[in-house]
Each structure stands twice: as C-alpha cells, then as structure tokens.
CSV table of C-alpha atoms in Angstrom, one decimal:
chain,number,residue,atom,x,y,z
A,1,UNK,CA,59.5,69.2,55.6
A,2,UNK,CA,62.7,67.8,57.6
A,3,UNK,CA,64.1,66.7,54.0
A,4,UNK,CA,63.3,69.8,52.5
A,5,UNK,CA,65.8,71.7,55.7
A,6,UNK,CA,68.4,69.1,54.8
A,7,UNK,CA,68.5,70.4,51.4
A,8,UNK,CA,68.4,74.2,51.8
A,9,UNK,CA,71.5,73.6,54.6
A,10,UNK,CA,73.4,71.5,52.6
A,11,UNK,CA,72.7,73.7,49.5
A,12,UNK,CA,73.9,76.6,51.5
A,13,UNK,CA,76.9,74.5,52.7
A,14,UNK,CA,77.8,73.7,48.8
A,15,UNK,CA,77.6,77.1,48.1
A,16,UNK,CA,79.8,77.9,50.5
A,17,UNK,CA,82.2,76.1,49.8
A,18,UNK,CA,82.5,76.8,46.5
A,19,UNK,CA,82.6,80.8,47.7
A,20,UNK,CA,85.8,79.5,49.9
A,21,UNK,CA,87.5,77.8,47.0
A,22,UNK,CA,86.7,80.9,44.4
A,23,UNK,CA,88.5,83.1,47.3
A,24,UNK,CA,90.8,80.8,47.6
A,25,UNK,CA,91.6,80.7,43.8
A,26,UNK,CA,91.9,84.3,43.3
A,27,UNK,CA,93.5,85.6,45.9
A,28,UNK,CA,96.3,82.8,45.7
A,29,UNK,CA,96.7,82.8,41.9
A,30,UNK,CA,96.7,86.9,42.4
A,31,UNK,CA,99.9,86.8,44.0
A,32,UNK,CA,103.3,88.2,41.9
A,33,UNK,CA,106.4,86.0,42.3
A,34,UNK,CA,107.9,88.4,43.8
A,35,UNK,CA,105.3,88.0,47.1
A,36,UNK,CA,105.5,84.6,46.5
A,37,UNK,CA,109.4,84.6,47.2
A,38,UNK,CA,109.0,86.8,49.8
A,39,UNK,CA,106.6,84.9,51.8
A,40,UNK,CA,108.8,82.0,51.5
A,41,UNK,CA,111.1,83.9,53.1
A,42,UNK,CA,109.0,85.3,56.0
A,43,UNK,CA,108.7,84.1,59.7
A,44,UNK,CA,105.2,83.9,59.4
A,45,UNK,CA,104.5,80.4,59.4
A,46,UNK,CA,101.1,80.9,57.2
A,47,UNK,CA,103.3,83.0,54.7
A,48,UNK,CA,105.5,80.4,54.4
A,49,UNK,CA,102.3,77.9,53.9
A,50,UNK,CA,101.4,79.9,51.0
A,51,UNK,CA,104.8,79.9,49.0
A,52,UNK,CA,104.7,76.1,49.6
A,53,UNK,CA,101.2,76.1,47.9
A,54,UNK,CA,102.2,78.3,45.2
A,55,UNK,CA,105.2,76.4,44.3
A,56,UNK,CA,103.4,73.7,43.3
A,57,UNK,CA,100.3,75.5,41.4
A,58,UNK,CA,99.4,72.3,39.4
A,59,UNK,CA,98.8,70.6,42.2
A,60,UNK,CA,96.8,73.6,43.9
A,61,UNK,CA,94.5,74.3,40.5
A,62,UNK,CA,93.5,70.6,40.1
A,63,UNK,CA,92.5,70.5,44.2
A,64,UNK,CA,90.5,73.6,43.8
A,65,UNK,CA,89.2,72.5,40.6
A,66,UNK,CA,88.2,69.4,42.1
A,67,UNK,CA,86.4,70.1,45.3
A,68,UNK,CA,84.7,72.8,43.4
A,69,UNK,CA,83.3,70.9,40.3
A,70,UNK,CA,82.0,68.0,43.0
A,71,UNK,CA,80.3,70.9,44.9
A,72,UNK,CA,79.1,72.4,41.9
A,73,UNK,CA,77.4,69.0,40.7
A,74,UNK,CA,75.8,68.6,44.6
A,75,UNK,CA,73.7,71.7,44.1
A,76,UNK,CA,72.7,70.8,40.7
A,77,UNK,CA,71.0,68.0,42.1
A,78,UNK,CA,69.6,70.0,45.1
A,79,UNK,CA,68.1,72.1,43.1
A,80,UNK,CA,66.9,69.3,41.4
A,81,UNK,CA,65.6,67.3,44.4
A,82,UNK,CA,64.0,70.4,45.5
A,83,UNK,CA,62.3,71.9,42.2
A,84,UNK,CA,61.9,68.5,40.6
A,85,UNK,CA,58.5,68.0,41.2
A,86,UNK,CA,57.2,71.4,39.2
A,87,UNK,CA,56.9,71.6,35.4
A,88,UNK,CA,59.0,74.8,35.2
A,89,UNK,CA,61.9,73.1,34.0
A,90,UNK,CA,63.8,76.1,33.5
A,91,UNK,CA,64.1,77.1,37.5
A,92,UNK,CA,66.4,73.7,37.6
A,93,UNK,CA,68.7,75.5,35.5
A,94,UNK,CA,68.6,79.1,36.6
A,95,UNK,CA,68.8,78.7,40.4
A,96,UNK,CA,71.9,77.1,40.3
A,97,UNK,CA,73.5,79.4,37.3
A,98,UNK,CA,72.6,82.1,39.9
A,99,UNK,CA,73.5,81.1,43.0
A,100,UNK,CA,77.0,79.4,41.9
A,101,UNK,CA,77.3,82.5,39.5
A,102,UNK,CA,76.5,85.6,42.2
A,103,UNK,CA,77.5,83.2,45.8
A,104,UNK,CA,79.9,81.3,44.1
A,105,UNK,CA,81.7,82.9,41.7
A,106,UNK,CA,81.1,87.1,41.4
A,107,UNK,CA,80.8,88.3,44.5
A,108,UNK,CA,83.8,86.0,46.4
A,109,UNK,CA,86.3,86.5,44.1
A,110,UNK,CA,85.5,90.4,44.2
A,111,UNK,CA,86.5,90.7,47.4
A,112,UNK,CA,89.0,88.0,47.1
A,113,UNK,CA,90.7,90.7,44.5
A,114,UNK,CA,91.1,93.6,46.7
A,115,UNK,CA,92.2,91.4,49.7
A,116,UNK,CA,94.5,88.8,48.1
A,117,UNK,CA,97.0,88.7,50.8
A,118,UNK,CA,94.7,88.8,54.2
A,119,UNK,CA,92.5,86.1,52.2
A,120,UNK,CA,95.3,83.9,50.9
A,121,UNK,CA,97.1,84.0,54.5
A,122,UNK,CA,94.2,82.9,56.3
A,123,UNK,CA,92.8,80.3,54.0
A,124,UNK,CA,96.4,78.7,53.2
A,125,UNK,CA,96.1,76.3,56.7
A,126,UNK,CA,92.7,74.8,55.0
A,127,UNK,CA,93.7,74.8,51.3
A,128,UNK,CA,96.8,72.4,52.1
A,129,UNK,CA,94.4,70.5,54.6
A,130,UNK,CA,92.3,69.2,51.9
A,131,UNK,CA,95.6,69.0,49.1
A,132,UNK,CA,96.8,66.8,51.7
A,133,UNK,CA,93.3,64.8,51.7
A,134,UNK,CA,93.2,64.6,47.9
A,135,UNK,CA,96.6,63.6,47.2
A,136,UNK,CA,95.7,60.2,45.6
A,137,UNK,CA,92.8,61.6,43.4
A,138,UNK,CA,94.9,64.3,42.3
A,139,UNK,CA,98.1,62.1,41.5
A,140,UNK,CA,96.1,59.8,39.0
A,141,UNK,CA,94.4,63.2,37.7
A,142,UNK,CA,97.9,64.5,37.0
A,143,UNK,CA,99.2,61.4,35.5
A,144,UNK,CA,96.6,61.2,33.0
A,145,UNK,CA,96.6,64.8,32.1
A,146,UNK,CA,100.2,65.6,32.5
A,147,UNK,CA,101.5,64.7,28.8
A,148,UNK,CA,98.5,65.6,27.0
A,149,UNK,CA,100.1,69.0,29.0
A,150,UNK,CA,102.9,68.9,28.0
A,151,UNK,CA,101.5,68.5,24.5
A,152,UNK,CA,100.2,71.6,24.1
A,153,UNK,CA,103.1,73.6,26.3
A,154,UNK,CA,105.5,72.1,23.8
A,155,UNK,CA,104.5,75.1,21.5
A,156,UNK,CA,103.8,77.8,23.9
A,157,UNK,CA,107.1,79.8,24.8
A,158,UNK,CA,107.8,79.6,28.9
A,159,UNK,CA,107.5,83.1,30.4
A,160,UNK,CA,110.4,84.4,32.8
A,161,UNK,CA,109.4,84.0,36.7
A,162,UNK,CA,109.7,87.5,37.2
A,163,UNK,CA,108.6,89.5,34.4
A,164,UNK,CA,110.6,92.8,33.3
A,165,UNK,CA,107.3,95.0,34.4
A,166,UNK,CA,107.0,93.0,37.8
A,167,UNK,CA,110.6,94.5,38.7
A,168,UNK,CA,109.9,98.1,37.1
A,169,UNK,CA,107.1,97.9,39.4
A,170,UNK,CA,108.8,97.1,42.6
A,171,UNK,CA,111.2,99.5,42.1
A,172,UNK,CA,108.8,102.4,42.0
A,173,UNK,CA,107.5,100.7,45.2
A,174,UNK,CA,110.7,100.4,47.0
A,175,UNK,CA,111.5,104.5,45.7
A,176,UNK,CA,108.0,105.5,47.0
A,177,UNK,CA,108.4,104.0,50.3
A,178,UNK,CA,112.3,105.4,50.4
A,179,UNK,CA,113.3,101.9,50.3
A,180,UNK,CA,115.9,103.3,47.2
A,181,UNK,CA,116.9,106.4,46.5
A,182,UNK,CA,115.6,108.2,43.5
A,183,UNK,CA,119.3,107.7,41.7
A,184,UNK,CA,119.8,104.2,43.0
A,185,UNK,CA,116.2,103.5,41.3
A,186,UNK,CA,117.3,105.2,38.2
A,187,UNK,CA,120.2,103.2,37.7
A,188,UNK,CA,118.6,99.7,38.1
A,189,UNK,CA,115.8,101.1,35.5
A,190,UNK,CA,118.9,101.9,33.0
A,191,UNK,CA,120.3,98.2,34.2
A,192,UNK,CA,116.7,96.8,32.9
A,193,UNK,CA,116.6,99.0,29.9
A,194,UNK,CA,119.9,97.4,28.4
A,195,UNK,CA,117.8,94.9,27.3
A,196,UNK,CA,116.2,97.0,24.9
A,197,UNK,CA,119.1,98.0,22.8
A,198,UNK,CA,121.6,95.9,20.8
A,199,UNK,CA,124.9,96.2,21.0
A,200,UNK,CA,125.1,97.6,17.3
A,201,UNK,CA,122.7,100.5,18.8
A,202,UNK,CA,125.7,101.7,21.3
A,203,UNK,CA,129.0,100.4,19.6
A,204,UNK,CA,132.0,102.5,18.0
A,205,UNK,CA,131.3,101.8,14.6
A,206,UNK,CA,134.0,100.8,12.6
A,207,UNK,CA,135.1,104.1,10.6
A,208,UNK,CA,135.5,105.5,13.7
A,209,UNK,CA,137.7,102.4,15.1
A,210,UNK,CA,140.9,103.3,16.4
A,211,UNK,CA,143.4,100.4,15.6
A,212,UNK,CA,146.8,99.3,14.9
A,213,UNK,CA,148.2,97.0,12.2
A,214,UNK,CA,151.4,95.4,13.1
A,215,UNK,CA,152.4,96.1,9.1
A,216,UNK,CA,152.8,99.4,10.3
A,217,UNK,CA,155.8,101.5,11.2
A,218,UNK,CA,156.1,101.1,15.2
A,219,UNK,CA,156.3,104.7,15.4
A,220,UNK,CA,152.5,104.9,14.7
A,221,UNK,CA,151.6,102.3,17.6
A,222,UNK,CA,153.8,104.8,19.6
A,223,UNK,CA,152.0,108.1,18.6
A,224,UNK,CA,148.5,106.2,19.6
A,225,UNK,CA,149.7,105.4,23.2
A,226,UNK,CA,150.9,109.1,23.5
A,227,UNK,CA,148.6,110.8,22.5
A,228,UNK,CA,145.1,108.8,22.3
A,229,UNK,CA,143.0,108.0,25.9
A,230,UNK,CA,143.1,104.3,24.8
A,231,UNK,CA,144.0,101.9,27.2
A,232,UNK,CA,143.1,98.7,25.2
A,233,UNK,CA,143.8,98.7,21.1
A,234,UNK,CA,142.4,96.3,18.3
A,235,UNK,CA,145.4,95.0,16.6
A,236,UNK,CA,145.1,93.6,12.9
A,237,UNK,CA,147.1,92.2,10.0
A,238,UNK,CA,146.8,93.7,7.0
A,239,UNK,CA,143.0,94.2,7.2
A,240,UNK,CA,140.5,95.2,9.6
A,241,UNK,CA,138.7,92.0,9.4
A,242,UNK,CA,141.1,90.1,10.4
A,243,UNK,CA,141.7,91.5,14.2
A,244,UNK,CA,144.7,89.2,15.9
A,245,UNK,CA,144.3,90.0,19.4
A,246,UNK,CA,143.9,93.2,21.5
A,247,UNK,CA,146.8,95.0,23.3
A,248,UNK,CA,146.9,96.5,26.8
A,249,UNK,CA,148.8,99.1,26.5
A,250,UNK,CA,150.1,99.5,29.8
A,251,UNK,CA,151.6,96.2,29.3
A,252,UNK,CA,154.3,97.9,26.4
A,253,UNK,CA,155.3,100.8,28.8
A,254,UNK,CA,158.8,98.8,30.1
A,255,UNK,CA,159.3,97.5,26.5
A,256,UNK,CA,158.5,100.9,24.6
A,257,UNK,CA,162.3,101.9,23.9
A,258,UNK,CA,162.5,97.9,22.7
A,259,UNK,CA,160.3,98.2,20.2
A,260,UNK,CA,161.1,98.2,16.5
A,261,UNK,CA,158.6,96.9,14.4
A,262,UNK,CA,154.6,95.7,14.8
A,263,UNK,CA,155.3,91.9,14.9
A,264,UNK,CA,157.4,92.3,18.3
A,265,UNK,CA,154.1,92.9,20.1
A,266,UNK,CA,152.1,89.4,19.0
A,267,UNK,CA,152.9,87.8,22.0
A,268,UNK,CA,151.6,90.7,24.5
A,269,UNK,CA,148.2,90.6,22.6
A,270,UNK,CA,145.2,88.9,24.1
A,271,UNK,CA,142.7,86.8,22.5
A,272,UNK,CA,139.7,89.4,21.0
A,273,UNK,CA,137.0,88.6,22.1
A,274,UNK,CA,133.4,88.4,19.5
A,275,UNK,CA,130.1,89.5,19.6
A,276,UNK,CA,127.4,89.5,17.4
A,277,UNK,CA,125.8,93.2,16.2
A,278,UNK,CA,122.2,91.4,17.5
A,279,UNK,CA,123.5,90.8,21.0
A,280,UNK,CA,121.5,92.4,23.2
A,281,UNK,CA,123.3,95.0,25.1
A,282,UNK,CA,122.2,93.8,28.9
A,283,UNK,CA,123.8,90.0,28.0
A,284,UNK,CA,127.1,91.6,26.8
A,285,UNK,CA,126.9,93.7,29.9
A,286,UNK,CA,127.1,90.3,31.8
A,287,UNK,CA,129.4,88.8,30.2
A,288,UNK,CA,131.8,91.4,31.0
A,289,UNK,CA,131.6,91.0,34.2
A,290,UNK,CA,131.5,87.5,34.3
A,291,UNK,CA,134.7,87.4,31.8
A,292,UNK,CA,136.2,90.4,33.4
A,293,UNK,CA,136.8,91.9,29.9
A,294,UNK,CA,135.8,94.9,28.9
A,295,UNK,CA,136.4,95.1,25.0
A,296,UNK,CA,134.4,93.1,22.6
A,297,UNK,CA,134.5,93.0,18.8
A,298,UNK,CA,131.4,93.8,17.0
A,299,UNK,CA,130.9,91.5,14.0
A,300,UNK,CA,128.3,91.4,11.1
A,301,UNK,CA,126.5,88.2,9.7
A,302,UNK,CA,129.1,87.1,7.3
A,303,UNK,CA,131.8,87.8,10.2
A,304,UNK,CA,133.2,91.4,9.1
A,305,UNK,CA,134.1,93.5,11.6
A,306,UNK,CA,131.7,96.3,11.9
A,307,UNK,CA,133.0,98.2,15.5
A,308,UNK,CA,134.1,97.7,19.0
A,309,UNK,CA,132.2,98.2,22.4
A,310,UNK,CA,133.7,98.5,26.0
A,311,UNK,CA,132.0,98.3,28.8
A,312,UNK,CA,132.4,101.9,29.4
A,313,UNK,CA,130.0,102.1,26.8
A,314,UNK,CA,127.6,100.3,28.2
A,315,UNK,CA,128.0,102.0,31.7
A,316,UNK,CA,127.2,105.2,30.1
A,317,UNK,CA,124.2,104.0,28.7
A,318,UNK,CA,123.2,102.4,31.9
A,319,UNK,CA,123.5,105.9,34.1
A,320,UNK,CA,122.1,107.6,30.8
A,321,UNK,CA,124.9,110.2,30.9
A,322,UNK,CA,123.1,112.3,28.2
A,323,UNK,CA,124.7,115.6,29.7
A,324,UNK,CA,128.1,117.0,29.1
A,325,UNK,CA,130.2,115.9,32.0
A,326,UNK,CA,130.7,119.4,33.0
A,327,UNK,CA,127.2,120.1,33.1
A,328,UNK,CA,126.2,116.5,35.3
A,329,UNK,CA,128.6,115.5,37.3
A,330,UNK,CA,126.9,113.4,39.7
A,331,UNK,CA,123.7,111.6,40.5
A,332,UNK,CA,121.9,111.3,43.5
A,333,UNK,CA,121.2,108.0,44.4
A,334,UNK,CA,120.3,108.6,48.0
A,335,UNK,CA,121.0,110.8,50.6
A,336,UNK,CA,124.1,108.9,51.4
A,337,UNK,CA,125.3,107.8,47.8
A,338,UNK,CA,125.9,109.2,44.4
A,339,UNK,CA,127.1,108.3,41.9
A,340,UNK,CA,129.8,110.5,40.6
A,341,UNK,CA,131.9,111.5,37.7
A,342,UNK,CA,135.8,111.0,38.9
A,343,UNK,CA,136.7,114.8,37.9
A,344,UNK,CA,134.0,116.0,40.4
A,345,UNK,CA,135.5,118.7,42.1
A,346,UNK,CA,136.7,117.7,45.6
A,347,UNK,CA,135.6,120.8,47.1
A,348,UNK,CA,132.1,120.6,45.8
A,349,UNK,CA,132.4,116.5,46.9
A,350,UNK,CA,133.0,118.0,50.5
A,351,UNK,CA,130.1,120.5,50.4
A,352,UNK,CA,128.0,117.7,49.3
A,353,UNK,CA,129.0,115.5,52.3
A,354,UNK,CA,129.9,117.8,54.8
A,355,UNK,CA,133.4,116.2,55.5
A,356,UNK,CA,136.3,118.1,54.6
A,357,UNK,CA,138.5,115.6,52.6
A,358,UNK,CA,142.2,116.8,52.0
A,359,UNK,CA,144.9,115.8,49.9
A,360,UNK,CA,148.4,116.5,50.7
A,361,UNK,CA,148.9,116.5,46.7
A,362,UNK,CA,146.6,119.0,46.0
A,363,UNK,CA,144.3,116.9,43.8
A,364,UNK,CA,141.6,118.5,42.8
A,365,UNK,CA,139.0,116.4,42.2
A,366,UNK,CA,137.8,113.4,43.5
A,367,UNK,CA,139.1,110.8,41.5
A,368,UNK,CA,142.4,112.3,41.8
A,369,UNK,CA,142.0,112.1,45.6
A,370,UNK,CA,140.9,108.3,45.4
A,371,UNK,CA,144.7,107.8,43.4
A,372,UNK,CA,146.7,109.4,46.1
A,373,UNK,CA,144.6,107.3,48.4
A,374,UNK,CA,145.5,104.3,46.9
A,375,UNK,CA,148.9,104.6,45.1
A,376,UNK,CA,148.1,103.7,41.8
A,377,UNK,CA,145.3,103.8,38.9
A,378,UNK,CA,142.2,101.8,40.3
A,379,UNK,CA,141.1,99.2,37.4
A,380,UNK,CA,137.5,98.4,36.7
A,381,UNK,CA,135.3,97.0,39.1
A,382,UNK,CA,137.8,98.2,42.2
A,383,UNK,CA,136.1,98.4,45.6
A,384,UNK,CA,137.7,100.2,48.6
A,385,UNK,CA,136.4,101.2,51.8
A,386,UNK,CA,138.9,104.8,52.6
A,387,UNK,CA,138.0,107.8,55.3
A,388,UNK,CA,134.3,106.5,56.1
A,389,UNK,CA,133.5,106.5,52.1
A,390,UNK,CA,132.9,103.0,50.2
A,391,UNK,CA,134.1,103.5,46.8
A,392,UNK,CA,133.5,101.1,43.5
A,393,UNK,CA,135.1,102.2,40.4
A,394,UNK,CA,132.5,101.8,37.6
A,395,UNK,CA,134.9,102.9,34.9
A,396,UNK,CA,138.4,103.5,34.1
A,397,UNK,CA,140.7,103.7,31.9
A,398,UNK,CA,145.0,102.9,31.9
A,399,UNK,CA,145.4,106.7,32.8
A,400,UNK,CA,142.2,108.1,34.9
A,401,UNK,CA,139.6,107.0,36.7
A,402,UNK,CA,135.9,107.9,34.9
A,403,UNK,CA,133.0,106.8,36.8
A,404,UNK,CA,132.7,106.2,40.7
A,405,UNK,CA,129.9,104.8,43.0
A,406,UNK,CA,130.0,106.6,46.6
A,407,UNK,CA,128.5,105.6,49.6
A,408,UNK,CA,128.8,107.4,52.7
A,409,UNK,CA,129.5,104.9,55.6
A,410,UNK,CA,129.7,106.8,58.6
A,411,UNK,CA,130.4,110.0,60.3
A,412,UNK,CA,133.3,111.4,58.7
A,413,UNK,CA,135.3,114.3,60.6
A,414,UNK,CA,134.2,118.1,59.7
C-alpha cells in the first residue's frame, strides 16, 4: 500500500512538472521580439531574466526538452509499476497518453497562451535555475546536434528579427494607446510600405527626363535653369545613355554670364549616381540619406538609362500625397505636430496653433516664413528649432522649400 502512495505522489509530481515546463514553453516561446527587447530593457529584474533566456532559445528548448522527456519516461514506468500486474495491456498505454496529454500538455499551455507574460515572469527565476543545473548535459547535446543543425538551416532562408507585421502591429498599439499620433503612425506605415514598390514603380521615366547635353548650344542649359523648377540636371554626351555627371545648378549662378558652350561645365558636375529599376524603393530611400544625395539614375538590365528618381519622389510616396496640394496641405500627426506642405498658409498655420507668427516681409505662407527666419533656402534634411516650433525640412528644392515636419515645442506667445 506504502509503495503504491509513492507512486501516485511521484506520478502526480512528474505530471507536474511536465505542466510547469509546457507553461514554461509556451508562454516564453510566445513572446514577440519586440517584448523580448523590451524586457531586456526593463528594471524588473525577472524581465530582464527572461530576455536573457530568450536570447539564447537553443539552449532554453533543449533544457525544457530535456527535463520534460525524462519526466515523461518516469510516468511511463509508473503507470507501468502500478498497472503492470493486470492483463489490460492497453491502460499502460492510455493512462499516460491522457494524463501527459490533458495535465501535461492541453490544459497548461491553454492558459500558458492567454497569460504569456505573468507566466513567463514568474517562471523565468526557476527555468534558468535548472539551465544552470544542466549545463553540461546540454553542452554535449548541443555539440552533437549542432552541425547536423546547421545542415538543414543551410537551406532554409533566416527570417528578420522583427518581422514587417510585428512593427505594423505595434504601431496600431502605440496609436490606440495615443502613444503616436494618427499622422505620425501614418507616416511610419508609408516608411514600411516603400518596401513594397520598386524604384521603377515611382521613377520619372525617361521620356519625360529633363536633361542637358553639353553638345548643345549653352543657351538651352540657360533656358532650363530659368525657367524649369530643377535644381539638379542629368547631363549627357551625345546620348542619353551615356549620363557624365549631374549638375547643381545653383553652383553655375556666379559663372552664368561666363558660360559659352556645354563643355565649360564638366568640371562642376558630380559623379551620377546608379540604381537598378529592381531596387526596392525603401533601400534607395536609405541610401539617400546615408549618401546625402538625392538623385539617382534609373538603369535597365543591359545598363540603358530608363529614368531618374529624387528623393522627393520617394517622400511623396512615403506621406502618400495623393491630393492636389491645394486640396491637402497638411497632416496631422498629433496634436502638437504636422506635417505640412511649405505653401501652407501662415495665417491658417496660426489658427492651427494658436500662436500668431509674423513676418516683417509679409510672407505668406509658412515656408516663406521659415526663409526669412533663416536667411537663406533651407537644403534637405535641415533642422531648426525657431519661435517655440522644431522644424525639419523633408524636401526642397534650389528655389523653395516643399515639404516640412512641425513640432510644437512649447508655449508660443498669442
């Protein structure tokens, strides 16, 4: 009778245990990157426990695994001990199937599902307790299955840490909870989206390319400067293929009387830069910034020209300007930023803030304001804090600014 109480506690203790580590498996493995990083981050000393665990989930899976197939094996042979002596061979099989199955398996990791984060903060301390204890086991487990591993990961494709979906997801999150603005959210989601399109989806294409050859009388670079909003030009010799640089245009203004034939301008030209049609939109997009350009040359597969892109382009497409300017002139990003075409009117940018901005030039509009501010045409990327405002330029050209990001930073005078 005493033998027969040792084995029903120790079966329940097995199948507990194996409850614990099915928990354990789910509501760890559960977690996004995303929480993981975060709770690497926290003060919590148990969060932190976790992201240690979690950044080494090899070692985690073979420790659960291991302390779960040993207790999985001790009830078999309870249930063996116990029913052993009665012909019904088939209860040896189906009281552990149910117990491990229901006790075990089903029923832990249900709740372990809907309470990933309370289950996996508690049961971090004891996990890393016994990872600790099996570290021997576990390193000759690891050495004798790592390359047959590696084996099979050799043709599997490695997925990103943080998936495109597991920031899309956050970001409704963080807008839900008022953690972003509705605009601000809109504006990383276009960010995200640029991976979808290729550059050839949001180029100039190439009949529609203006360009200068420097076979050409000088008078016709002159007529493009004066009256085409350009402030970067493809330059060629003799045919469009063969594109020798790209001139800033503001550079020529001192020499413009100078000038008497195309050739005179080679060494004011900058080294083009090439892209691929197949690029996909969101790299070029960073490799503007990174490069500080902002004009690439489209190309084909056999290396023919086919347009140009800027990164105007590509801002556009980001803030999904898909409204006439006059009809959208700004997006609200939050109640303190938008983000704002430069010929908003300053009036209306006033009435919006509840400041009352003036310019002693009598600009009308806010980007004209910004100059005045300033003294001069902001470029690209500029970022200036003026009259309690933050202001980044998101696009400009030689002769206006386009595209501005506005945060409000504090009270401004009424």
């Amino acid at each position: 009778m005493i033998i027969i109480f040792i084995s029903i506690l120790t079966l329940v203790i097995a199948i507990s245990i194996v409850a614990v580590l099915a928990a354990s498996e789910t509501s760890l493995f559960s977690l996004s990157s995303l929480q993981v990083k975060a709770f690497k981050e926290d003060q919590d000393k148990r969060k932190q426990l976790v992201g240690d665990l979690l950044s080494r989930p090899r070692d985690l899976l073979v420790t659960i695994l291991m302390v779960n197939i040993a207790m999985n094996i001790l009830v078999q042979n309870i249930i063996a001990s116990i029913f052993g002596n009665y012909e019904a061979w088939w209860l040896n099989v189906l009281i552990p199937l149910l117990l491990t199955l229901l006790f075990g398996e089903v029923i832990p990791k249900s709740i372990a599902l809907s309470n990933n984060i309370k289950i996996a903060v508690v049961i971090a301390p004891l996990i890393m307790s016994i990872q600790w204890l099996l570290g021997p086991i576990r390193t000759v487990l690891n050495s004798i299955t790592q390359p047959i591993s590696r084996f099979f990961f050799f043709f599997l494709k490695k997925e990103p840490e943080i998936s495109i979906e597991e920031l899309k997801h956050a970001l409704k999150t963080s807008e839900k909870y008022e953690i972003l603005g509705r605009g601000e959210t809109a504006l990383i989601y276009g960010y995200l989206e640029l991976e979808e399109f290729l550059v050839k989806e949001v180029m100039t294409p190439r009949t529609s390319m203006l360009t200068y050859s420097i076979d050409e009388p000088i008078e016709d670079l002159k007529n493009i400067i004066l009256n085409q909003k350009v402030s970067r030009l493809p330059i060629y010799d003799q045919e469009k293929d063969e594109i020798v640089g790209i001139l800033k245009v503001e550079s020529l203004f001192d020499l413009n009387e100078k000038l008497t034939n195309g050739k005179q301008i080679l060494p004011f030209l900058r080294k083009p830069f090439f892209v691929p049609e197949s690029l996909p939109a969101k790299v070029l997009f960073n490799q503007f910034n990174f490069t500080k350009r902002t004009l690439a040359i489209v190309v084909d597969e056999y290396g023919a020209v086919s347009g140009i892109v800027t990164k105007d382009d590509l801002v556009q497409k980001l803030i999904k300007e898909d409204q006439k300017e006059e009809d959208q002139l700004y997006t609200k990003a939050s109640h303190d930023v938008i983000i704002a075409a430069a010929s908003m009117e300053l009036s209306d940018f006033n009435n919006y803030f509840h400041v009352n901005l003036q310019s002693e030039s009598n600009m009308a509009t806010i980007g004209g304001w910004l100059i005045e501010q300033l003294g001069e045409i902001p470029k690209n990327g500029t970022k200036v804090q003026k009259e309690g405002f933050f202001f980044h330029v998101l696009s400009a050209s030689a002769r206006k600014i386009k595209t501005l990001y506005i945060r409000k930073l504090s009270e401004v005078k009424k």
